[in-house]
């Protein structure tokens, strides 16, 4: 007789907004360590909801999807091919025991114009915009909890950057 223990966890992600406007960004990868200036006069990013719970997910290695779970809206004035990007702060970490993690590669997203891809700690462009006004992009989220993952609440921070 086999005994199976079903381990469940709650998974959350919080959004942080950043704008690359009215400040410079140190570009250490350029040969001269140059500075990148924002292209638009002004921009602002709003993400709804700002915190999302993916609920209780069994650790069975099955990918779960959350269609259009998040909407990122950028408002802007005088933009010239600017971009809205997203990145994650790192692996999903158990809030009660930081030594327990779920690899970031198990947390994915897609948009209507981008196929499914894993979040990374580097910016990934999700939208380009120009002119003035506002534009929104919905993000669908996907999570796979590996078998034998300890129960608990796991979280990461998603960072949206307008440049």
PDB file of N, CA and C in Angstrom, residues 1 83 94 147:
ATOM      1  N   UNK A   1       0.845  -1.166   0.000  1.00  0.00           N
ATOM      2  CA  UNK A   1       0.000   0.000   0.000  1.00  0.00           C
ATOM      3  C   UNK A   1       0.892   1.231   0.000  1.00  0.00           C
ATOM      4  N   UNK A  83       9.979  51.524 -24.656  1.00  0.00           N
ATOM      5  CA  UNK A  83       9.587  50.152 -24.372  1.00  0.00           C
ATOM      6  C   UNK A  83       9.099  49.994 -22.936  1.00  0.00           C
ATOM      7  N   UNK A  94      10.137  30.686  -0.551  1.00  0.00           N
ATOM      8  CA  UNK A  94       9.195  30.387   0.519  1.00  0.00           C
ATOM      9  C   UNK A  94       9.324  31.479   1.574  1.00  0.00           C
ATOM     10  N   UNK A 147       7.490  18.388  -8.358  1.00  0.00           N
ATOM     11  CA  UNK A 147       7.138  17.386  -7.352  1.00  0.00           C
ATOM     12  C   UNK A 147       8.049  17.500  -6.126  1.00  0.00           C
TER      13      UNK A 147
END
